[in-house]
Amino acid sequence: MEDLQLQRNASSYATRLDRTLNALRARVKEQESLLEELRASASSSTSIPQTEPSADPKSHLQYLRALKSAYESLAPSLPWLLPRDSLVPGLLALRDTDRVANGSEEAIAKKEVQLKATQQRLEQEQGDLNDAKLMQAEMEGRISTLEEQINERTQQSPSQIAKEMIRAMKKRKQYYDTETGKLVKAFNAFIDDHLATMLAVEELGGPIVGEVPKVDEDMLEGGFSTQGKPKKMKTSEDKRQRRIDQIWGPRPVEDDDAKEPWDEKRAAAAEMRDLTEELLNSLVDAEGHGPGAYVDLQRESAAARFLVRSKVAQFHPRDARKLRLIDFGGEIDD
């Protein structure tokens, strides 16, 4: 039922549109005919004045009288209007509505872009404001603390201030000693659990540290080939021990775990600890700079290469037998 009604409405609209179009065409033809008649009469008659103003006063007066006569003849007549059922007003309104709608869509798209940019700027400004508020709160807290300390010190004698500073220094030293102990313990655990085996593998000709994520300790018994692959044939215990002594040296006399076997893993771990301790001591003794910060290496070990690859230490620019820790607060090279 609804489809039938829509078809009727569409047919009626098409009929009205054709009728309006025909009326407009007829009106155009009528106006064209009148224009042709006017042109013909103007060309054949000499009594009609010129269409352009003339410099001659008599001709100009005749021109004005002709215009007056034309206006007086047209004034009483009603203008031509479209019939009531014409679709032209609706089409004109639809055209204007479509133009306004398109303009509104373009304006909305531009405003959306502007709104997005404004929102991003607002978020950035809000973040900056929050950071400024946090900084203000921290600065106010710091100022308040300093004011309290100044008030306390102004009420204390120099001896009391000195005792308080000594207590604070001892407290900080105790804290740093505790944290240093934790750091050393974690460092030793990292060497024993992860690094020592990989250092031993690299020292024996295998993959470098970090190239293979997981290393089996059984690889250390047979060693590695010139291509860096584990050897399937295991060496005798005496030959293995001679190889360990040749690379890392014999067991240190001050080794606390004398009951444990002196194998490749323990030797690599001991070498890493000794090298790190020596580098730290030399850096402290040289106050972070100068030639005294370098340590003379007996050989280019896997531990030294690992520290250099990790950007923790560096070789001397002109002597690869010297190594030093990088002073992160100073220059990389001397």
XYZ file of N, CA and C in Angstrom, residues 31-296:
798
model
N 9.137 35.677 -24.613
C 10.014 36.822 -24.403
C 11.010 36.970 -25.543
N 11.485 35.853 -26.087
C 12.386 35.928 -27.232
C 11.677 36.526 -28.450
N 10.405 36.156 -28.644
C 9.637 36.703 -29.769
C 9.445 38.204 -29.622
N 9.079 38.645 -28.416
C 8.904 40.079 -28.180
C 10.210 40.833 -28.393
N 11.317 40.230 -27.980
C 12.608 40.873 -28.158
C 12.962 41.001 -29.631
N 12.657 39.971 -30.411
C 12.928 40.035 -31.840
C 12.070 41.099 -32.505
N 10.782 41.185 -32.093
C 9.905 42.217 -32.654
C 10.419 43.611 -32.319
N 10.878 43.773 -31.077
C 11.396 45.076 -30.677
C 12.641 45.441 -31.472
N 13.518 44.478 -31.695
C 14.711 44.742 -32.481
C 14.360 45.097 -33.928
N 13.376 44.365 -34.464
C 12.974 44.628 -35.850
C 12.363 46.011 -35.996
N 11.489 46.366 -35.061
C 10.862 47.692 -35.126
C 11.886 48.801 -34.919
N 12.888 48.525 -34.084
C 13.908 49.545 -33.835
C 14.773 49.765 -35.060
N 15.030 48.715 -35.819
C 15.877 48.850 -37.001
C 15.141 49.463 -38.186
N 13.793 49.255 -38.276
C 13.015 49.756 -39.419
C 12.460 51.149 -39.194
N 12.323 51.564 -37.950
C 11.719 52.866 -37.652
C 12.812 53.864 -37.313
N 12.687 55.048 -37.880
C 13.638 56.122 -37.598
C 13.145 57.048 -36.525
N 11.827 56.859 -36.149
C 11.261 57.748 -35.136
C 11.667 57.350 -33.726
N 12.099 56.104 -33.598
C 12.478 55.638 -32.258
C 13.862 56.176 -31.949
N 14.044 56.775 -30.823
C 15.345 57.361 -30.512
C 16.391 56.279 -30.284
N 17.611 56.749 -30.185
C 18.714 55.825 -29.941
C 18.626 55.242 -28.536
N 19.192 54.047 -28.395
C 19.175 53.386 -27.080
C 20.241 53.924 -26.157
N 21.208 54.674 -26.692
C 22.279 55.240 -25.892
C 22.108 56.757 -25.834
N 22.439 57.377 -24.697
C 22.337 58.837 -24.597
C 23.213 59.511 -25.650
N 22.661 60.601 -26.228
C 23.376 61.335 -27.267
C 23.884 62.663 -26.709
N 24.928 63.163 -27.327
C 25.466 64.466 -26.907
C 24.582 65.618 -27.363
N 23.739 65.343 -28.384
C 22.823 66.378 -28.889
C 21.678 66.557 -27.905
N 21.388 67.756 -27.433
C 20.302 67.949 -26.451
C 18.946 67.484 -26.965
N 18.643 67.729 -28.248
C 17.344 67.319 -28.790
C 17.234 65.797 -28.828
N 18.307 65.135 -29.254
C 18.295 63.667 -29.296
C 18.208 63.078 -27.890
N 18.903 63.692 -26.945
C 18.853 63.207 -25.568
C 17.462 63.370 -24.976
N 16.778 64.487 -25.302
C 15.411 64.701 -24.819
C 14.467 63.679 -25.420
N 14.652 63.393 -26.678
C 13.824 62.377 -27.330
C 14.050 61.003 -26.692
N 15.284 60.752 -26.308
C 15.627 59.479 -25.642
C 14.932 59.360 -24.290
N 14.925 60.423 -23.534
C 14.273 60.414 -22.225
C 12.767 60.253 -22.358
N 12.169 60.902 -23.354
C 10.726 60.765 -23.567
C 10.361 59.331 -23.954
N 11.212 58.684 -24.705
C 10.948 57.289 -25.087
C 11.003 56.376 -23.868
N 11.958 56.622 -22.980
C 12.041 55.831 -21.754
C 10.822 56.050 -20.876
N 10.400 57.311 -20.775
C 9.223 57.629 -19.965
C 7.987 56.930 -20.511
N 7.855 56.940 -21.829
C 6.699 56.290 -22.454
C 6.726 54.782 -22.210
N 7.919 54.188 -22.261
C 8.026 52.737 -22.028
C 7.677 52.385 -20.592
N 8.161 53.186 -19.633
C 7.850 52.925 -18.225
C 6.364 53.075 -17.947
N 5.749 54.097 -18.541
C 4.311 54.317 -18.311
C 3.467 53.209 -18.907
N 3.953 52.631 -20.013
C 3.192 51.535 -20.623
C 3.329 50.237 -19.833
N 4.447 50.086 -19.153
C 4.673 48.848 -18.404
C 4.152 48.915 -16.979
N 4.051 50.093 -16.413
C 3.655 50.223 -15.012
C 2.282 49.643 -14.712
N 1.244 49.908 -15.533
C -0.091 49.362 -15.168
C -0.178 47.847 -15.258
N 0.688 47.203 -16.052
C 0.581 45.754 -16.250
C 1.194 45.012 -15.066
N 0.579 43.895 -14.700
C 1.070 43.063 -13.596
C 2.263 42.231 -14.058
N 3.237 42.016 -13.184
C 4.383 41.172 -13.565
C 3.954 39.726 -13.752
N 4.722 39.062 -14.585
C 4.400 37.653 -14.843
C 4.841 36.811 -13.656
N 3.906 36.005 -13.152
C 4.190 35.136 -12.010
C 3.942 33.688 -12.388
N 4.635 32.818 -11.706
C 4.441 31.381 -11.921
C 3.097 30.945 -11.368
N 2.524 29.915 -11.933
C 1.251 29.407 -11.371
C 1.452 28.825 -9.976
N 0.345 28.666 -9.269
C 0.432 28.203 -7.886
C 1.009 26.797 -7.764
N 0.704 25.956 -8.716
C 1.190 24.576 -8.635
C 2.584 24.402 -9.228
N 3.285 25.509 -9.495
C 4.628 25.419 -10.065
C 5.609 24.888 -9.013
N 6.565 24.123 -9.492
C 7.589 23.558 -8.604
C 8.846 24.415 -8.529
N 8.868 25.530 -9.246
C 10.067 26.368 -9.252
C 10.404 26.903 -7.866
N 9.422 27.453 -7.113
C 9.780 27.917 -5.758
C 10.365 26.806 -4.883
N 9.767 25.623 -4.992
C 10.291 24.506 -4.209
C 11.692 24.105 -4.631
N 11.935 24.121 -5.972
C 13.268 23.773 -6.463
C 14.301 24.816 -6.041
N 13.887 26.098 -6.099
C 14.807 27.146 -5.649
C 15.120 27.009 -4.160
N 14.067 26.712 -3.393
C 14.289 26.521 -1.957
C 15.172 25.303 -1.695
N 14.953 24.226 -2.487
C 15.776 23.030 -2.334
C 17.231 23.309 -2.690
N 17.438 24.130 -3.755
C 18.805 24.482 -4.133
C 19.499 25.282 -3.031
N 18.766 26.252 -2.493
C 19.356 27.050 -1.413
C 19.621 26.192 -0.177
N 18.684 25.282 0.112
C 18.871 24.403 1.270
C 20.085 23.498 1.085
N 20.244 22.975 -0.145
C 21.394 22.112 -0.417
C 22.700 22.894 -0.295
N 22.705 24.135 -0.788
C 23.906 24.956 -0.683
C 24.235 25.257 0.781
N 23.203 25.558 1.554
C 23.423 25.827 2.975
C 23.913 24.572 3.698
N 23.331 23.399 3.338
C 23.735 22.146 3.981
C 25.189 21.813 3.665
N 25.580 21.990 2.386
C 26.976 21.722 2.022
C 27.929 22.675 2.739
N 27.528 23.944 2.798
C 28.361 24.896 3.526
C 28.470 24.557 4.998
N 27.349 24.082 5.561
C 27.369 23.709 6.980
C 28.272 22.506 7.215
N 28.222 21.506 6.293
C 29.090 20.339 6.439
C 30.568 20.733 6.366
N 30.909 21.615 5.426
C 32.303 22.063 5.332
C 32.724 22.813 6.591
N 31.804 23.668 7.083
C 32.126 24.410 8.305
C 32.291 23.473 9.496
N 31.430 22.424 9.556
C 31.524 21.463 10.660
C 32.850 20.711 10.601
N 33.253 20.305 9.373
C 34.530 19.591 9.235
C 35.701 20.468 9.690
N 35.689 21.746 9.294
C 36.760 22.652 9.719
C 36.747 22.843 11.229
N 35.550 22.987 11.783
C 35.449 23.190 13.229
C 35.893 21.949 13.995
N 35.619 20.745 13.425
C 36.067 19.523 14.095
C 37.592 19.464 14.149
N 38.242 19.853 13.043
C 39.712 19.880 13.039
C 40.222 20.885 14.066
N 39.600 22.064 14.081
C 40.009 23.078 15.055
C 39.752 22.608 16.482
N 38.610 21.914 16.685
C 38.290 21.419 18.018
C 39.298 20.373 18.475
N 39.695 19.478 17.555
C 40.676 18.457 17.910
C 42.009 19.092 18.287
N 42.443 20.076 17.489
C 43.702 20.757 17.802
C 43.610 21.492 19.136
N 42.445 22.095 19.380
C 42.262 22.809 20.647
C 42.273 21.842 21.824
N 41.640 20.668 21.653
C 41.637 19.673 22.727
C 43.045 19.162 23.009
N 43.825 18.908 21.945
C 45.205 18.464 22.154
C 46.027 19.530 22.880
N 45.830 20.760 22.474
C 46.555 21.839 23.149
C 46.106 21.968 24.600
N 44.789 21.770 24.821
C 44.277 21.844 26.187
C 44.873 20.739 27.051
N 44.973 19.512 26.487
C 45.575 18.409 27.238
C 47.042 18.701 27.558
N 47.754 19.253 26.573
C 49.160 19.585 26.814
C 49.291 20.660 27.886
N 48.443 21.677 27.778
C 48.490 22.744 28.780
C 48.101 22.217 30.160
N 47.131 21.275 30.182
C 46.728 20.699 31.461
C 47.872 19.895 32.072
N 48.588 19.128 31.211
C 49.750 18.397 31.721
C 50.832 19.328 32.241
N 51.080 20.410 31.490
C 52.073 21.389 31.966
C 51.635 22.020 33.283
N 50.328 22.279 33.397
C 49.827 22.865 34.644
C 50.000 21.904 35.811
N 49.707 20.613 35.569
C 49.883 19.627 36.646
C 51.353 19.520 37.060
N 52.250 19.518 36.043
C 53.682 19.480 36.371
C 54.102 20.712 37.167
N 53.568 21.863 36.759
C 53.914 23.092 37.479
C 53.404 23.051 38.919
N 52.208 22.480 39.096
C 51.666 22.375 40.454
C 52.512 21.434 41.313
N 52.945 20.304 40.706
C 53.797 19.379 41.454
C 55.127 20.034 41.827
N 55.705 20.741 40.864
C 56.964 21.428 41.148
C 56.775 22.490 42.225
N 55.642 23.187 42.154
C 55.373 24.205 43.167
C 55.239 23.574 44.545
N 54.508 22.436 44.597
C 54.338 21.766 45.885
C 55.679 21.281 46.436
N 56.530 20.705 45.534
C 57.840 20.245 45.987
C 58.708 21.408 46.470
N 58.670 22.501 45.728
C 59.474 23.658 46.120
C 58.977 24.259 47.434
N 57.654 24.319 47.588
C 57.119 24.842 48.844
C 57.497 23.943 50.016
N 57.432 22.610 49.782
C 57.845 21.690 50.843
C 59.318 21.831 51.179
N 60.137 21.979 50.118
C 61.573 22.148 50.356
C 61.861 23.453 51.091
N 61.183 24.523 50.692
C 61.374 25.817 51.365
C 60.962 25.725 52.827
N 59.831 25.025 53.060
C 59.377 24.869 54.444
C 60.386 24.084 55.274
N 60.945 23.017 54.669
C 61.952 22.226 55.389
C 63.201 23.052 55.690
N 63.647 23.821 54.700
C 64.829 24.656 54.915
C 64.578 25.721 55.981
N 63.383 26.287 55.962
C 63.066 27.284 56.986
C 63.075 26.668 58.380
N 62.532 25.434 58.477
C 62.550 24.762 59.778
C 63.977 24.464 60.223
N 64.813 24.021 59.269
C 66.206 23.744 59.624
C 66.939 25.017 60.041
N 66.666 26.110 59.341
C 67.313 27.377 59.706
C 66.882 27.823 61.096
N 65.566 27.670 61.360
C 65.077 28.057 62.689
C 65.692 27.192 63.789
N 65.822 25.885 63.476
C 66.410 24.999 64.481
C 67.881 25.331 64.713
N 68.612 25.606 63.618
C 70.046 25.867 63.771
C 70.321 27.222 64.435
N 69.441 28.163 64.200
C 69.652 29.458 64.860
C 69.468 29.364 66.368
N 68.738 28.323 66.793
C 68.511 28.143 68.227
C 69.509 27.170 68.846
N 70.428 26.611 68.023
C 71.404 25.652 68.526
C 72.789 26.289 68.570
N 73.603 25.723 69.425
C 74.991 26.171 69.512
C 75.813 25.489 68.423
N 76.986 26.001 68.089
C 77.827 25.366 67.062
C 78.162 23.916 67.378
N 78.373 23.595 68.644
C 78.685 22.207 68.999
C 77.498 21.293 68.749
N 76.295 21.783 69.044
C 75.103 20.973 68.786
C 74.912 20.755 67.288
N 75.161 21.809 66.518
C 75.034 21.670 65.059
C 76.049 20.660 64.529
N 77.276 20.704 65.038
C 78.309 19.765 64.593
C 77.937 18.334 64.943
N 77.424 18.112 66.164
C 77.010 16.766 66.562
C 75.871 16.259 65.679
N 74.939 17.153 65.378
C 73.812 16.745 64.530
C 74.290 16.382 63.129
N 75.220 17.156 62.587
C 75.760 16.847 61.260
C 76.523 15.529 61.271
N 77.249 15.260 62.346
C 77.975 13.987 62.449
C 77.001 12.822 62.502
N 75.916 12.971 63.273
C 74.911 11.900 63.341
C 74.274 11.666 61.974
N 73.962 12.759 61.269
C 73.363 12.615 59.942
C 74.330 11.944 58.971
N 75.616 12.311 59.070
C 76.606 11.699 58.188
C 76.771 10.213 58.484
N 76.783 9.843 59.763
C 76.882 8.431 60.119
C 75.656 7.656 59.635
N 74.507 8.299 59.736
C 73.284 7.640 59.282
C 73.322 7.412 57.774
N 73.783 8.423 57.033
C 73.900 8.262 55.584
C 74.937 7.196 55.236
N 76.045 7.180 55.967
C 77.080 6.178 55.706
C 76.551 4.772 55.959
N 75.786 4.621 57.027
C 75.207 3.317 57.323
C 74.241 2.893 56.223
N 73.464 3.861 55.748
C 72.515 3.556 54.666
C 73.263 3.138 53.404
N 74.293 3.897 53.027
C 75.043 3.573 51.815
C 75.802 2.255 51.963
N 76.306 1.969 53.159
C 76.973 0.685 53.370
C 76.000 -0.471 53.192
N 74.788 -0.298 53.714
C 73.771 -1.346 53.565
C 73.402 -1.552 52.102
N 73.180 -0.445 51.392
C 72.818 -0.548 49.979
C 73.972 -1.115 49.157
N 75.194 -0.733 49.511
C 76.350 -1.283 48.801
C 76.456 -2.787 49.007
N 76.198 -3.237 50.248
C 76.210 -4.677 50.515
C 75.162 -5.414 49.701
N 73.966 -4.823 49.595
C 72.917 -5.442 48.778
C 73.333 -5.494 47.313
N 73.952 -4.408 46.849
C 74.374 -4.366 45.452
C 75.459 -5.397 45.167
N 76.420 -5.518 46.069
C 77.491 -6.507 45.888
C 76.926 -7.922 45.905
N 75.982 -8.159 46.804
C 75.366 -9.483 46.878
C 74.625 -9.811 45.591
N 73.866 -8.842 45.066
C 73.141 -9.069 43.815
C 74.110 -9.251 42.647
N 75.214 -8.490 42.667
C 76.215 -8.606 41.602
C 76.865 -9.985 41.612
N 77.217 -10.474 42.789
C 77.818 -11.807 42.888
C 76.833 -12.894 42.467
N 75.569 -12.721 42.840
C 74.560 -13.706 42.434
C 74.393 -13.717 40.921
N 74.425 -12.535 40.301
C 74.316 -12.465 38.842
C 75.502 -13.158 38.171
N 76.687 -12.952 38.731
C 77.874 -13.610 38.154
C 77.761 -15.124 38.292
N 77.412 -15.601 39.481
C 77.367 -17.050 39.719
C 76.245 -17.723 38.935
N 75.092 -17.080 38.853
C 73.921 -17.724 38.251
C 73.864 -17.576 36.739
N 74.426 -16.523 36.186
C 74.241 -16.259 34.757
C 75.554 -15.993 34.021
N 76.337 -15.055 34.516
C 77.441 -14.524 33.721
C 78.647 -15.448 33.650
N 78.969 -16.135 34.744
C 80.211 -16.908 34.796
C 80.261 -17.976 33.711
N 79.191 -18.714 33.527
C 79.180 -19.774 32.516
C 79.364 -19.202 31.120
N 78.690 -18.079 30.816
C 78.815 -17.480 29.488
C 80.214 -16.921 29.264
N 80.836 -16.372 30.307
C 82.216 -15.903 30.178
C 83.166 -17.060 29.902
N 82.951 -18.171 30.598
C 83.800 -19.342 30.380
C 83.632 -19.883 28.965
N 82.394 -19.891 28.460
C 82.144 -20.369 27.100
C 82.870 -19.493 26.087
N 82.785 -18.173 26.255
C 83.487 -17.276 25.328
C 84.996 -17.453 25.431
N 85.496 -17.651 26.639
C 86.940 -17.808 26.833
C 87.451 -19.079 26.165
N 86.611 -20.111 26.099
C 87.015 -21.381 25.495
C 86.816 -21.407 23.988
N 86.367 -20.282 23.397
C 86.195 -20.228 21.948
C 84.769 -20.373 21.491
N 83.822 -20.368 22.415
C 82.423 -20.493 22.054
C 81.780 -19.148 21.765
N 80.440 -19.100 21.733
C 79.730 -17.843 21.461
C 80.060 -16.786 22.508
N 80.021 -15.522 22.089
C 80.300 -14.439 23.022
C 79.141 -14.295 24.000
N 79.380 -13.595 25.066
C 78.370 -13.425 26.115
C 77.142 -12.725 25.539
N 75.981 -13.329 25.761
C 74.731 -12.755 25.292
C 74.289 -13.241 23.936
N 75.179 -13.880 23.176
C 74.799 -14.365 21.848
C 73.886 -15.573 21.954
N 74.121 -16.424 22.924
C 73.263 -17.583 23.185
C 72.561 -17.341 24.515
N 71.216 -17.284 24.533
C 70.518 -16.932 25.774
C 70.708 -17.934 26.900
N 70.854 -19.203 26.566
C 70.999 -20.220 27.598
C 72.190 -21.107 27.261
N 73.086 -21.238 28.226
C 74.315 -22.021 28.022
C 74.321 -23.183 28.998
N 74.604 -24.370 28.478
C 74.683 -25.567 29.313
C 76.114 -25.709 29.838
N 76.243 -25.988 31.137
C 77.577 -26.132 31.734
C 78.311 -27.359 31.208
N 77.579 -28.311 30.648
C 78.242 -29.495 30.089
C 79.101 -29.139 28.879
N 78.810 -27.990 28.238
C 79.625 -27.575 27.091
C 81.061 -27.270 27.500
N 81.262 -26.951 28.776
C 82.593 -26.545 29.224
C 83.561 -27.712 29.305
N 83.062 -28.914 29.439
C 83.946 -30.061 29.627
C 84.747 -30.368 28.371
N 84.078 -30.387 27.212
C 84.771 -30.740 25.977
C 85.406 -29.561 25.271
N 84.965 -28.337 25.582
C 85.500 -27.172 24.891
C 84.772 -26.931 23.583
N 85.372 -26.106 22.724
C 84.731 -25.722 21.473
C 85.731 -25.831 20.334
N 85.175 -26.013 19.135
C 86.004 -26.104 17.939
C 86.368 -24.701 17.454
N 87.157 -24.659 16.380
C 87.548 -23.356 15.823
C 86.352 -22.618 15.228
N 85.271 -23.352 14.901
C 84.052 -22.720 14.397
C 83.118 -22.274 15.516
N 83.519 -22.478 16.769
C 82.698 -22.059 17.894
C 81.613 -23.043 18.273
N 81.707 -24.288 17.803
C 80.707 -25.300 18.125
C 81.242 -26.224 19.216
N 80.360 -26.703 20.112
C 80.822 -27.578 21.206
C 81.388 -28.885 20.662
N 82.464 -29.325 21.276
C 83.049 -30.616 20.916
C 82.300 -31.732 21.629
N 82.030 -32.795 20.881
C 81.307 -33.924 21.460
C 82.218 -34.763 22.353
N 83.478 -34.845 22.011
C 84.396 -35.662 22.798
C 84.863 -34.879 24.022
N 84.710 -35.469 25.185
C 85.117 -34.828 26.429
C 86.587 -35.118 26.703
N 87.265 -34.105 27.214
C 88.681 -34.263 27.546
C 88.832 -34.902 28.919
N 90.027 -35.419 29.167
C 90.301 -36.015 30.477
C 90.344 -34.930 31.540
N 90.201 -35.362 32.789
C 90.160 -34.405 33.894
C 91.495 -33.675 34.049
N 92.608 -34.398 33.846
C 93.919 -33.754 33.968
C 94.126 -32.701 32.871
N 93.741 -33.056 31.649
C 93.895 -32.111 30.543
C 92.987 -30.899 30.740
N 91.802 -31.157 31.245
C 90.874 -30.057 31.505
C 91.421 -29.121 32.578
N 92.018 -29.706 33.629
C 92.567 -28.880 34.705
C 93.762 -28.064 34.217
N 94.585 -28.664 33.354
C 95.717 -27.915 32.801
C 95.226 -26.746 31.936
N 94.141 -26.977 31.205
C 93.578 -25.903 30.382
C 93.056 -24.763 31.254
N 92.419 -25.109 32.371
C 91.920 -24.086 33.296
C 93.076 -23.284 33.876
N 94.125 -23.988 34.308
C 95.280 -23.294 34.887
C 95.985 -22.421 33.853
N 95.985 -22.877 32.596
C 96.654 -22.114 31.549
C 95.900 -20.822 31.229
N 94.567 -20.881 31.269
C 93.762 -19.697 30.919
C 93.575 -18.786 32.126
N 93.101 -19.341 33.228
C 92.743 -18.513 34.388
C 93.782 -18.567 35.515
N 94.656 -19.505 35.435
C 95.624 -19.646 36.506
C 95.132 -20.604 37.574
N 95.993 -20.956 38.532
C 95.589 -21.895 39.587
C 94.604 -21.244 40.555
N 94.054 -22.066 41.410
C 93.104 -21.578 42.405
C 93.801 -20.578 43.333
N 93.170 -19.432 43.610
C 93.776 -18.477 44.546
C 93.904 -19.070 45.940
N 94.944 -18.661 46.632
C 95.175 -19.175 47.981
C 94.076 -18.725 48.924
N 93.569 -17.494 48.718
C 92.563 -16.948 49.636
C 91.145 -17.351 49.249
N 90.985 -18.359 48.391
C 89.651 -18.813 48.003
C 88.938 -19.408 49.210
N 87.758 -18.860 49.514
C 87.005 -19.315 50.690
C 86.388 -20.690 50.476
N 85.989 -20.983 49.252
C 85.335 -22.264 48.967
C 86.357 -23.248 48.404
N 87.309 -23.619 49.228
C 88.358 -24.534 48.754
C 87.816 -25.930 48.498
N 86.671 -26.248 49.114
C 86.103 -27.581 48.924
C 85.453 -27.722 47.550
N 85.035 -26.621 46.943
C 84.405 -26.676 45.629
C 85.465 -26.898 44.551
N 85.115 -27.614 43.472
C 86.099 -27.859 42.404
C 86.449 -26.563 41.671
N 87.703 -26.452 41.274
C 88.165 -25.270 40.541
C 87.932 -25.512 39.044
N 86.672 -25.288 38.614
C 86.304 -25.533 37.224
C 86.258 -24.213 36.454
N 85.833 -24.308 35.177
C 85.818 -23.124 34.316
C 84.869 -22.044 34.846
N 83.711 -22.449 35.323
C 82.734 -21.476 35.807
C 83.266 -20.701 37.000
N 83.836 -21.399 37.984
C 84.351 -20.735 39.181
C 85.551 -19.858 38.834
N 86.378 -20.306 37.916
C 87.535 -19.507 37.519
C 87.099 -18.216 36.815
N 86.109 -18.317 35.911
C 85.618 -17.125 35.213
C 84.942 -16.163 36.179
N 84.195 -16.703 37.160
C 83.542 -15.848 38.154
C 84.569 -15.116 39.004
N 85.604 -15.828 39.436
C 86.648 -15.194 40.249
C 87.381 -14.114 39.459
N 87.649 -14.378 38.184
C 88.331 -13.378 37.365
C 87.469 -12.127 37.201
N 86.165 -12.313 37.013
C 85.267 -11.168 36.852
C 85.207 -10.336 38.128
N 85.139 -10.987 39.276
C 85.088 -10.252 40.548
C 86.403 -9.496 40.791
N 87.509 -10.169 40.563
C 88.806 -9.526 40.798
C 89.003 -8.322 39.874
N 88.625 -8.472 38.613
C 88.793 -7.374 37.665
C 87.901 -6.195 38.034
N 86.666 -6.471 38.408
C 85.750 -5.392 38.792
C 86.248 -4.659 40.030
N 86.710 -5.420 41.014
C 87.218 -4.794 42.238
C 88.454 -3.945 41.949
N 89.327 -4.445 41.111
C 90.538 -3.691 40.784
C 90.195 -2.410 40.028
N 89.226 -2.490 39.119
C 88.817 -1.297 38.369
C 88.188 -0.252 39.285
N 87.344 -0.701 40.214
C 86.717 0.232 41.154
C 87.759 0.906 42.038
N 88.689 0.133 42.550
C 89.722 0.704 43.423
C 90.593 1.711 42.677
N 90.957 1.390 41.446
C 91.800 2.316 40.681
C 91.047 3.597 40.342
N 89.737 3.483 40.083
C 88.944 4.678 39.785
C 88.826 5.574 41.007
N 88.644 4.956 42.182
C 88.546 5.740 43.418
C 89.888 6.385 43.753
N 90.967 5.636 43.602
C 92.289 6.178 43.925
C 92.668 7.332 43.006
N 92.264 7.236 41.733
C 92.593 8.298 40.773
C 91.567 9.415 40.781
N 90.552 9.326 41.672
C 89.491 10.332 41.777
C 88.756 10.514 40.458
N 88.586 9.417 39.729
C 87.748 9.413 38.543
C 88.407 9.838 37.258
N 89.644 10.295 37.289
C 90.271 10.770 36.060
C 91.780 10.588 36.168
N 92.426 10.774 35.028
C 93.882 10.666 35.006
C 94.336 9.280 34.615
N 95.614 9.121 34.306
C 96.143 7.810 33.893
C 96.086 6.772 34.997
N 96.001 7.216 36.254
C 95.959 6.256 37.350
C 94.688 5.452 37.407
N 93.652 5.860 36.674
C 92.393 5.122 36.687
C 92.464 3.848 35.856
N 93.501 3.704 35.035
C 93.631 2.522 34.183
C 94.270 1.371 34.951
N 93.846 0.169 34.577
C 94.372 -1.069 35.153
C 95.120 -1.816 34.056
N 96.301 -2.305 34.365
C 97.083 -3.088 33.409
C 96.553 -4.517 33.367
